[in-house]
C-alpha cells in the first residue's frame, strides 16, 4: 500500500514538473512575441512546448499547453511591439492563423503519438510478462522448444532443450547426432516419427529415454508437428519435456497395483473390482476356480449368472442403494460353487475414487459352514429348552448378580410366580426372606468354590420343603 501511494505521489510530482515546464516555455514565447513586431511567424514558436510535455504521458497536459499557446498567439497579435514596415494586416492575420493551425495540429499529433506509445508500451509489457511466464513454466515444467526448417534441416533450440538432453548450450548438431543421444532401444522410434513428420506431415508424441554424457538415463517426452506453407511442408516444430518424476510416480503406482494384485490372488476368497454400473473389471483366480469358470467369462455382468435367481433382485437393490448413497455395500446371497451346490456368501465392497473415476473394491466369503453351525447351535439350544420345559423339576438360571435369566414352566408353578414377574429381577429382591438363609449361603459357595452343591431346606413363605441342586457356570 505504501509503495502504491509512493508511486502515485511520484507521478503527480512528475506531471507538475512538466506542466510547470510547459507553462514557463509558453510564457517565454509569449514575452518574445510581445517584444517582436508583427509580421514574423511567431505563432509557430508555441509548438515546441507542446512536444516538450509529451514526456508527461498525459493527453490533458498536452492540450492544456496547446490552449496556452492559442491564448498567447491571440494576445500577441494585439500587444506586440509594432508592425514590420510594408507588412499588411492580411499577412499578419495569415501568420496568426498559421500559428493556430500549427498549435492544434501539433497537439493532435502529440495525442496520436501518446496513444501509439502507450499501445506499444502495453505490448512490450505484455511480451515481457509472457516471456517471464514462459521462462518460469519452462523451468518449473521442464519444457523446451525446438524447430527444424526445410530443406536445409537447420535446427533451432531453446536453452532448456540442451539441459533436457544433458548437453551444454552450443552449436546444434545434425539430426543423426541428436538421435544418437537417445537410448539405443528408442533411436529407431524417434527417427521414424521425426522423418514421418517432415516427410508425411504426421504429428507425434512419444516418451523415450535420453542418455547423458555421464551415462545416466533420463525420461523425456518429445512432441512434434509439421509446419505447412499451404500444402507444402517447410519444417517441423515441437517441445521436449522432462518426465523423470512422472515416470517414477508411474512406476510406484504400477508397483502398488502389482502388490495389490498379488495379495488379491493369494487370498482364499472372492476378490473383485467393479464400476458403479456393476460391470466387473477384475476378479481373482480363486473366484473363477470356485465358480468353475474363467476370469474373462466373469467380466462385465458375467458374474451375475452364478448368483441364485431368488437372490439377484436383492443383490441389485442393495447395490443401487449403496451406489446412490456412497455407503459400503453389504449383502448376503447364494453363489453356485463349481460342484453345482448353492452356498451362502457374505459380500462387502467400498467405494474408492481413482484417476479413472469411481471404482468399488469388494470381497465375498463363503459362510455356508458358519450358517450350518449356527443353525445346529440354534436347533440344539431349542431342543435343550424344549427338554427343560418338559421336565417335572423347577429349573432356573441366575447370573453373577443373582438376576433371573431363565426359568421353565415348572419353576413358575413351584415358586408361585410368573416368568414376566421374575425374569431380570434379583432373587434376593423377589424372595427377601431367603437372604442370609441356607439358600444364600449354599448359592454363594457354589459360585465362590465352583462346585456343585446339594441341600434340603424349608422355605416358610411358600410353606414348601425344597431339594436343591445348584451348578456353577461362567455366567453365574
Coordinates of C-alpha atoms in Angstrom, one line a residue:
X1 CA 0.0 0.0 0.0
X2 CA 2.9 2.4 0.9
X3 CA 4.7 1.6 -2.3
X4 CA 1.5 2.2 -4.3
X5 CA 0.9 5.6 -2.7
X6 CA 4.6 6.5 -3.2
X7 CA 4.3 5.7 -6.9
X8 CA 1.1 7.9 -7.2
X9 CA 2.8 10.8 -5.5
X10 CA 5.8 10.5 -7.8
X11 CA 3.6 10.6 -10.9
X12 CA 1.8 13.6 -9.5
X13 CA 5.1 15.4 -8.9
X14 CA 6.3 14.4 -12.4
X15 CA 3.2 15.8 -14.0
X16 CA 3.5 19.1 -12.1
X17 CA 7.1 19.4 -13.3
X18 CA 6.1 19.0 -17.0
X19 CA 3.1 21.4 -16.6
X20 CA 5.4 24.0 -15.0
X21 CA 7.9 23.5 -17.7
X22 CA 5.3 23.8 -20.5
X23 CA 3.8 26.9 -18.9
X24 CA 7.1 28.6 -18.5
X25 CA 8.0 27.8 -22.1
X26 CA 4.8 29.3 -23.4
X27 CA 5.2 32.4 -21.2
X28 CA 8.7 32.9 -22.5
X29 CA 7.4 32.5 -26.1
X30 CA 4.6 35.0 -25.3
X31 CA 7.1 37.5 -23.9
X32 CA 9.2 37.1 -27.0
X33 CA 6.0 37.6 -29.1
X34 CA 5.3 40.9 -27.2
X35 CA 8.8 42.2 -28.0
X36 CA 8.7 41.2 -31.6
X37 CA 7.0 43.4 -34.2
X38 CA 4.0 41.8 -36.0
X39 CA 4.8 40.3 -39.3
X40 CA 7.0 37.4 -38.2
X41 CA 5.5 33.9 -38.0
X42 CA 5.9 34.0 -34.2
X43 CA 2.8 31.8 -33.5
X44 CA 4.6 28.6 -34.5
X45 CA 7.1 29.1 -31.6
X46 CA 4.3 28.0 -29.3
X47 CA 4.5 24.5 -30.8
X48 CA 7.8 23.2 -29.2
X49 CA 6.4 23.4 -25.7
X50 CA 3.6 21.1 -26.8
X51 CA 6.0 18.4 -27.7
X52 CA 8.0 19.1 -24.6
X53 CA 5.1 17.9 -22.4
X54 CA 4.8 14.7 -24.3
X55 CA 7.1 13.3 -21.6
X56 CA 4.3 13.7 -19.0
X57 CA 2.4 10.9 -20.8
X58 CA -0.8 12.8 -20.3
X59 CA -3.0 14.0 -23.2
X60 CA -4.8 16.5 -21.0
X61 CA -1.5 18.3 -20.2
X62 CA -0.7 18.4 -23.9
X63 CA -4.0 20.1 -24.7
X64 CA -3.6 22.4 -21.7
X65 CA -0.2 23.7 -23.0
X66 CA -1.8 23.9 -26.5
X67 CA -4.6 26.1 -25.1
X68 CA -2.0 28.4 -23.5
X69 CA -0.3 28.6 -26.9
X70 CA -3.6 29.6 -28.6
X71 CA -4.2 32.3 -25.9
X72 CA -0.6 33.6 -26.2
X73 CA -0.9 33.6 -30.0
X74 CA -4.1 35.6 -29.8
X75 CA -2.9 38.2 -27.3
X76 CA 0.4 38.6 -29.1
X77 CA -1.5 39.9 -32.2
X78 CA -2.9 42.8 -30.2
X79 CA 0.1 43.6 -27.8
X80 CA 3.1 43.0 -30.0
X81 CA 5.8 45.7 -30.3
X82 CA 4.7 47.5 -33.5
X83 CA 4.5 46.2 -37.1
X84 CA 7.2 45.5 -39.6
X85 CA 7.1 48.2 -42.3
X86 CA 5.3 47.5 -45.5
X87 CA 3.5 44.4 -44.0
X88 CA -0.2 44.4 -44.4
X89 CA -2.8 43.1 -41.8
X90 CA -3.8 40.3 -44.2
X91 CA -0.3 38.9 -43.9
X92 CA -0.3 39.3 -40.1
X93 CA -3.6 37.5 -39.8
X94 CA -2.4 34.8 -42.1
X95 CA 0.6 34.3 -39.9
X96 CA -1.5 34.1 -36.8
X97 CA -3.9 31.6 -38.5
X98 CA -0.8 29.5 -39.4
X99 CA 0.2 29.7 -35.7
X100 CA -3.3 28.4 -34.6
X101 CA -3.1 25.6 -37.2
X102 CA 0.3 24.6 -36.1
X103 CA -0.6 24.6 -32.4
X104 CA -3.8 22.5 -32.9
X105 CA -2.1 20.1 -35.4
X106 CA 0.8 19.6 -33.0
X107 CA -1.5 18.9 -30.1
X108 CA -3.4 16.4 -32.2
X109 CA -0.2 14.8 -33.5
X110 CA 1.2 14.7 -29.9
X111 CA -2.0 12.9 -28.8
X112 CA -1.7 10.3 -31.5
X113 CA 2.0 9.8 -30.6
X114 CA 1.0 9.3 -27.0
X115 CA -1.6 6.7 -27.9
X116 CA 0.9 4.8 -30.1
X117 CA 3.5 5.0 -27.3
X118 CA 1.0 3.6 -24.7
X119 CA -0.1 0.8 -27.1
X120 CA 3.5 -0.1 -27.8
X121 CA 4.4 0.1 -24.1
X122 CA 1.5 -2.2 -23.2
X123 CA 2.5 -4.7 -25.9
X124 CA 6.1 -4.5 -24.6
X125 CA 5.0 -5.2 -21.0
X126 CA 2.7 -8.0 -22.1
X127 CA 5.5 -9.5 -24.1
X128 CA 7.9 -9.2 -21.1
X129 CA 5.3 -10.8 -18.8
X130 CA 4.6 -13.6 -21.3
X131 CA 8.3 -14.2 -21.8
X132 CA 8.7 -14.3 -18.0
X133 CA 5.8 -16.7 -17.5
X134 CA 7.2 -18.9 -20.4
X135 CA 10.6 -19.0 -18.7
X136 CA 9.0 -19.9 -15.4
X137 CA 6.8 -22.6 -17.0
X138 CA 9.8 -24.0 -18.9
X139 CA 12.0 -24.1 -15.8
X140 CA 9.3 -25.5 -13.5
X141 CA 7.7 -27.8 -16.0
X142 CA 11.0 -28.9 -17.6
X143 CA 9.9 -27.8 -21.1
X144 CA 12.0 -26.8 -24.0
X145 CA 11.1 -25.9 -27.6
X146 CA 12.7 -26.9 -30.9
X147 CA 12.2 -26.1 -34.6
X148 CA 13.7 -27.6 -37.8
X149 CA 13.5 -25.8 -41.1
X150 CA 13.5 -27.4 -44.5
X151 CA 15.1 -28.0 -46.9
X152 CA 18.4 -27.4 -45.1
X153 CA 17.4 -29.2 -41.9
X154 CA 18.5 -26.2 -39.9
X155 CA 17.7 -26.6 -36.2
X156 CA 16.8 -24.1 -33.5
X157 CA 16.6 -25.0 -29.8
X158 CA 15.8 -23.2 -26.6
X159 CA 18.4 -23.4 -23.9
X160 CA 16.1 -25.8 -22.0
X161 CA 16.4 -28.4 -24.7
X162 CA 20.2 -28.6 -24.2
X163 CA 19.6 -29.0 -20.5
X164 CA 17.0 -31.8 -21.0
X165 CA 19.3 -33.6 -23.4
X166 CA 22.2 -33.3 -20.9
X167 CA 24.3 -31.0 -23.0
X168 CA 25.8 -27.5 -22.6
X169 CA 24.4 -24.8 -24.9
X170 CA 26.5 -24.8 -28.1
X171 CA 26.1 -25.2 -31.8
X172 CA 23.2 -27.5 -32.6
X173 CA 24.5 -30.8 -34.2
X174 CA 23.0 -32.6 -37.1
X175 CA 19.9 -34.8 -36.8
X176 CA 21.8 -38.1 -36.8
X177 CA 24.0 -36.9 -33.9
X178 CA 20.9 -35.8 -31.9
X179 CA 19.2 -39.2 -32.5
X180 CA 22.4 -40.9 -31.2
X181 CA 21.9 -39.2 -27.8
X182 CA 18.8 -41.2 -27.2
X183 CA 18.9 -44.7 -25.6
X184 CA 19.6 -47.4 -28.3
X185 CA 16.2 -49.0 -27.9
X186 CA 14.4 -45.7 -28.7
X187 CA 16.6 -44.4 -31.5
X188 CA 14.6 -46.1 -34.3
X189 CA 11.3 -44.9 -32.7
X190 CA 12.4 -41.2 -32.5
X191 CA 14.0 -41.4 -36.0
X192 CA 10.9 -42.9 -37.6
X193 CA 8.5 -40.4 -36.0
X194 CA 10.7 -37.4 -36.9
X195 CA 11.0 -38.3 -40.6
X196 CA 7.4 -39.2 -40.9
X197 CA 6.6 -35.7 -39.5
X198 CA 8.8 -33.8 -42.0
X199 CA 8.0 -36.1 -45.0
X200 CA 4.4 -37.0 -44.4
X201 CA 3.2 -34.3 -42.0
X202 CA 2.4 -36.8 -39.2
X203 CA 2.4 -35.4 -35.7
X204 CA 4.0 -37.4 -32.9
X205 CA 4.1 -37.6 -29.1
X206 CA 6.4 -40.2 -27.7
X207 CA 8.1 -41.0 -24.3
X208 CA 11.7 -42.0 -24.7
X209 CA 14.9 -42.1 -22.7
X210 CA 17.9 -39.9 -23.4
X211 CA 21.5 -40.8 -22.3
X212 CA 23.5 -38.1 -20.7
X213 CA 27.3 -37.9 -21.2
X214 CA 27.8 -39.4 -17.7
X215 CA 25.9 -42.5 -18.9
X216 CA 22.7 -41.9 -16.8
X217 CA 19.3 -42.5 -18.5
X218 CA 16.5 -39.9 -18.3
X219 CA 12.9 -40.0 -19.5
X220 CA 11.7 -37.2 -21.8
X221 CA 8.5 -36.6 -23.7
X222 CA 9.1 -35.5 -27.3
X223 CA 6.2 -33.8 -29.2
X224 CA 6.4 -32.6 -32.8
X225 CA 4.2 -31.5 -35.7
X226 CA 4.8 -30.4 -39.2
X227 CA 4.8 -26.7 -40.3
X228 CA 3.0 -26.1 -43.6
X229 CA 3.1 -23.3 -46.2
X230 CA -0.1 -24.1 -47.9
X231 CA 0.1 -27.8 -48.8
X232 CA 4.0 -27.8 -48.7
X233 CA 5.8 -28.9 -45.6
X234 CA 8.5 -26.4 -44.7
X235 CA 9.7 -27.8 -41.4
X236 CA 8.7 -29.2 -38.0
X237 CA 8.4 -27.8 -34.5
X238 CA 7.7 -29.1 -31.1
X239 CA 8.8 -29.5 -27.5
X240 CA 10.7 -31.7 -25.1
X241 CA 9.6 -32.2 -21.6
X242 CA 11.3 -33.7 -18.5
X243 CA 9.1 -36.6 -17.3
X244 CA 11.6 -38.4 -14.9
X245 CA 9.4 -37.7 -11.9
X246 CA 6.2 -38.7 -13.7
X247 CA 7.8 -42.0 -14.7
X248 CA 9.0 -42.5 -11.1
X249 CA 5.5 -41.9 -9.7
X250 CA 4.0 -44.1 -12.5
X251 CA 6.4 -46.9 -11.6
X252 CA 5.4 -46.7 -7.9
X253 CA 1.7 -46.8 -8.9
X254 CA 2.4 -49.8 -11.1
X255 CA 4.3 -51.5 -8.3
X256 CA 1.5 -50.8 -5.8
X257 CA -1.1 -52.2 -8.3
X258 CA 1.1 -55.3 -8.8
X259 CA 1.4 -55.8 -5.0
X260 CA -2.3 -55.4 -4.6
X261 CA -3.0 -57.9 -7.4
X262 CA -0.6 -60.4 -5.9
X263 CA -2.3 -60.0 -2.5
X264 CA -5.7 -60.4 -4.1
X265 CA -4.6 -63.5 -5.9
X266 CA -3.2 -65.1 -2.7
X267 CA -6.4 -64.7 -0.7
X268 CA -8.7 -67.8 -0.4
X269 CA -11.8 -65.8 -1.0
X270 CA -13.6 -63.9 -3.8
X271 CA -12.0 -60.6 -4.6
X272 CA -13.5 -58.2 -7.2
X273 CA -13.4 -54.7 -8.6
X274 CA -16.4 -53.1 -10.4
X275 CA -17.6 -49.7 -11.6
X276 CA -20.8 -48.0 -10.4
X277 CA -22.9 -49.9 -13.0
X278 CA -21.8 -53.2 -11.6
X279 CA -19.6 -54.1 -14.6
X280 CA -16.8 -56.3 -13.2
X281 CA -13.3 -55.2 -14.2
X282 CA -11.3 -57.6 -12.1
X283 CA -11.8 -60.9 -10.2
X284 CA -9.0 -63.1 -8.8
X285 CA -8.3 -66.6 -10.0
X286 CA -9.9 -68.1 -6.8
X287 CA -13.3 -66.7 -7.9
X288 CA -13.0 -68.3 -11.3
X289 CA -11.9 -71.6 -9.8
X290 CA -14.6 -71.5 -7.1
X291 CA -17.4 -70.9 -9.7
X292 CA -15.9 -73.4 -12.2
X293 CA -15.5 -70.6 -14.8
X294 CA -12.6 -68.5 -16.2
X295 CA -11.8 -64.9 -15.4
X296 CA -12.8 -63.4 -18.7
X297 CA -16.2 -65.0 -18.6
X298 CA -16.9 -63.2 -15.3
X299 CA -16.1 -59.7 -16.6
X300 CA -18.9 -57.2 -17.1
X301 CA -22.1 -58.8 -15.9
X302 CA -20.9 -62.4 -16.4
X303 CA -20.7 -63.0 -12.7
X304 CA -24.4 -62.4 -12.1
X305 CA -25.4 -65.8 -13.6
X306 CA -23.6 -67.5 -10.7
X307 CA -25.9 -65.8 -8.2
X308 CA -29.0 -67.7 -7.1
X309 CA -32.0 -66.4 -9.1
X310 CA -34.0 -65.8 -5.9
X311 CA -31.3 -63.5 -4.6
X312 CA -30.5 -61.5 -7.7
X313 CA -33.2 -58.9 -7.2
X314 CA -32.0 -58.3 -3.6
X315 CA -28.3 -58.1 -4.8
X316 CA -29.2 -55.5 -7.4
X317 CA -31.4 -53.4 -5.0
X318 CA -28.7 -53.3 -2.3
X319 CA -26.2 -52.3 -5.0
X320 CA -28.3 -49.4 -6.3
X321 CA -28.8 -48.2 -2.7
X322 CA -25.0 -48.3 -2.0
X323 CA -24.1 -46.5 -5.2
X324 CA -26.7 -43.8 -4.6
X325 CA -25.5 -43.1 -1.1
X326 CA -21.9 -44.0 -1.3
X327 CA -22.1 -46.2 1.7
X328 CA -20.4 -49.6 1.9
X329 CA -22.1 -52.5 0.1
X330 CA -23.2 -55.3 2.4
X331 CA -25.2 -58.3 1.3
X332 CA -25.7 -62.0 1.8
X333 CA -26.6 -64.2 -1.1
X334 CA -26.1 -67.6 -2.6
X335 CA -23.4 -68.4 -5.1
X336 CA -23.2 -71.5 -7.2
X337 CA -20.0 -73.5 -6.5
X338 CA -18.1 -75.5 -9.2
X339 CA -19.9 -78.7 -7.9
X340 CA -23.3 -77.1 -8.6
X341 CA -24.2 -76.5 -4.9
X342 CA -25.6 -73.1 -3.9
X343 CA -23.7 -71.8 -0.9
X344 CA -24.3 -68.6 1.1
X345 CA -21.7 -65.8 0.9
X346 CA -21.3 -62.5 2.8
X347 CA -20.2 -59.7 0.4
X348 CA -18.8 -56.3 1.2
X349 CA -17.5 -53.5 -1.0
X350 CA -16.3 -49.9 -0.5
X351 CA -16.3 -47.0 -3.0
X352 CA -12.8 -45.6 -4.0
X353 CA -12.2 -42.6 -6.1
X354 CA -9.3 -43.2 -8.6
X355 CA -8.0 -41.4 -11.6
X356 CA -10.3 -43.4 -13.9
X357 CA -13.3 -42.4 -11.9
X358 CA -15.2 -44.3 -9.2
X359 CA -14.5 -48.0 -8.5
X360 CA -15.8 -50.4 -6.0
X361 CA -13.4 -52.9 -4.3
X362 CA -15.1 -55.9 -2.7
X363 CA -14.8 -59.4 -1.3
X364 CA -17.2 -62.2 -0.8
X365 CA -16.6 -65.0 1.7
X366 CA -18.2 -68.5 1.8
X367 CA -20.2 -68.6 5.1
X368 CA -22.2 -71.7 4.4
X369 CA -20.4 -73.7 7.1
X370 CA -20.8 -70.9 9.6
X371 CA -24.6 -70.8 8.8
X372 CA -24.8 -74.5 9.1
X373 CA -23.1 -74.5 12.5
X374 CA -25.2 -71.6 13.6
X375 CA -28.4 -73.5 12.7
X376 CA -27.1 -76.6 14.5
X377 CA -26.4 -74.5 17.6
X378 CA -29.9 -72.9 17.4
X379 CA -31.5 -76.3 17.0
X380 CA -29.5 -77.7 19.9
X381 CA -30.5 -74.8 22.1
X382 CA -34.1 -75.2 21.1
X383 CA -34.0 -78.9 21.9
X384 CA -32.4 -78.1 25.3
X385 CA -35.1 -75.5 26.0
X386 CA -37.8 -77.9 25.0
X387 CA -36.3 -80.6 27.3
X388 CA -36.1 -78.2 30.2
X389 CA -39.7 -77.1 29.6
X390 CA -40.9 -80.7 29.6
X391 CA -39.2 -81.9 32.8
X392 CA -41.0 -82.1 36.1
X393 CA -38.3 -80.2 38.1
X394 CA -38.2 -76.5 38.6
X395 CA -35.2 -75.1 36.6
X396 CA -33.9 -71.6 36.7
X397 CA -30.6 -69.7 35.9
X398 CA -29.1 -66.9 37.9
X399 CA -26.2 -64.6 36.6
X400 CA -23.4 -63.4 38.8
X401 CA -25.6 -60.6 40.0
X402 CA -28.2 -63.1 41.1
X403 CA -30.6 -62.0 38.4
X404 CA -33.1 -64.5 36.9
X405 CA -32.2 -65.0 33.2
X406 CA -34.2 -68.2 32.6
X407 CA -36.9 -70.3 34.3
X408 CA -39.0 -73.1 33.0
X409 CA -42.8 -73.6 33.3
X410 CA -42.4 -75.9 36.3
X411 CA -40.4 -73.2 38.1
X412 CA -43.4 -70.8 37.8
X413 CA -45.6 -73.4 39.5
X414 CA -43.0 -74.3 42.2
X415 CA -42.3 -70.6 43.1
X416 CA -45.9 -69.5 42.6
X417 CA -44.6 -66.6 40.4
X418 CA -44.8 -65.9 36.7
X419 CA -41.8 -65.6 34.4
X420 CA -42.7 -62.0 33.5
X421 CA -42.6 -61.1 37.2
X422 CA -39.2 -62.8 38.0
X423 CA -37.1 -62.5 34.8
X424 CA -34.5 -59.7 35.0
X425 CA -35.2 -59.4 38.8
X426 CA -32.8 -60.3 41.6
X427 CA -33.6 -63.5 43.5
X428 CA -33.0 -61.7 46.9
X429 CA -35.3 -58.9 45.9
X430 CA -38.0 -61.3 44.8
X431 CA -37.6 -63.6 47.9
X432 CA -36.2 -61.3 50.6
X433 CA -36.8 -64.0 53.3
X434 CA -34.1 -66.1 51.6
X435 CA -31.4 -63.6 52.3
X436 CA -29.0 -64.8 55.0
X437 CA -30.6 -68.3 54.9
X438 CA -29.1 -71.6 53.8
X439 CA -30.2 -70.8 50.3
X440 CA -27.9 -67.8 50.0
X441 CA -25.0 -69.5 51.8
X442 CA -25.1 -72.5 49.5
X443 CA -25.6 -70.5 46.3
X444 CA -22.7 -68.2 47.1
X445 CA -20.5 -71.2 48.0
X446 CA -21.4 -72.8 44.6
X447 CA -20.2 -69.7 42.8
X448 CA -17.2 -69.0 45.0
X449 CA -15.8 -72.5 45.0
X450 CA -17.0 -73.5 41.6
X451 CA -18.6 -76.7 42.9
X452 CA -22.0 -78.4 42.7
X453 CA -24.0 -78.1 45.9
X454 CA -26.9 -80.2 47.0
X455 CA -29.1 -79.5 50.1
X456 CA -32.6 -79.7 51.6
X457 CA -34.2 -76.7 53.1
X458 CA -37.6 -75.4 54.2
X459 CA -38.9 -72.1 52.8
X460 CA -41.6 -70.8 55.1
X461 CA -43.2 -68.1 53.0
X462 CA -44.2 -70.7 50.4
X463 CA -44.8 -73.4 53.1
X464 CA -42.6 -75.8 51.0
X465 CA -39.6 -78.1 51.5
X466 CA -37.1 -77.9 48.7
X467 CA -34.4 -80.4 47.5
X468 CA -31.9 -78.1 45.7
X469 CA -29.1 -78.9 43.2
X470 CA -27.1 -75.8 42.3
X471 CA -24.5 -76.0 39.4
X472 CA -21.9 -73.3 38.8
X473 CA -21.2 -71.9 35.2
X474 CA -19.2 -69.0 33.8
X475 CA -22.1 -66.7 33.9
X476 CA -23.3 -67.4 37.4

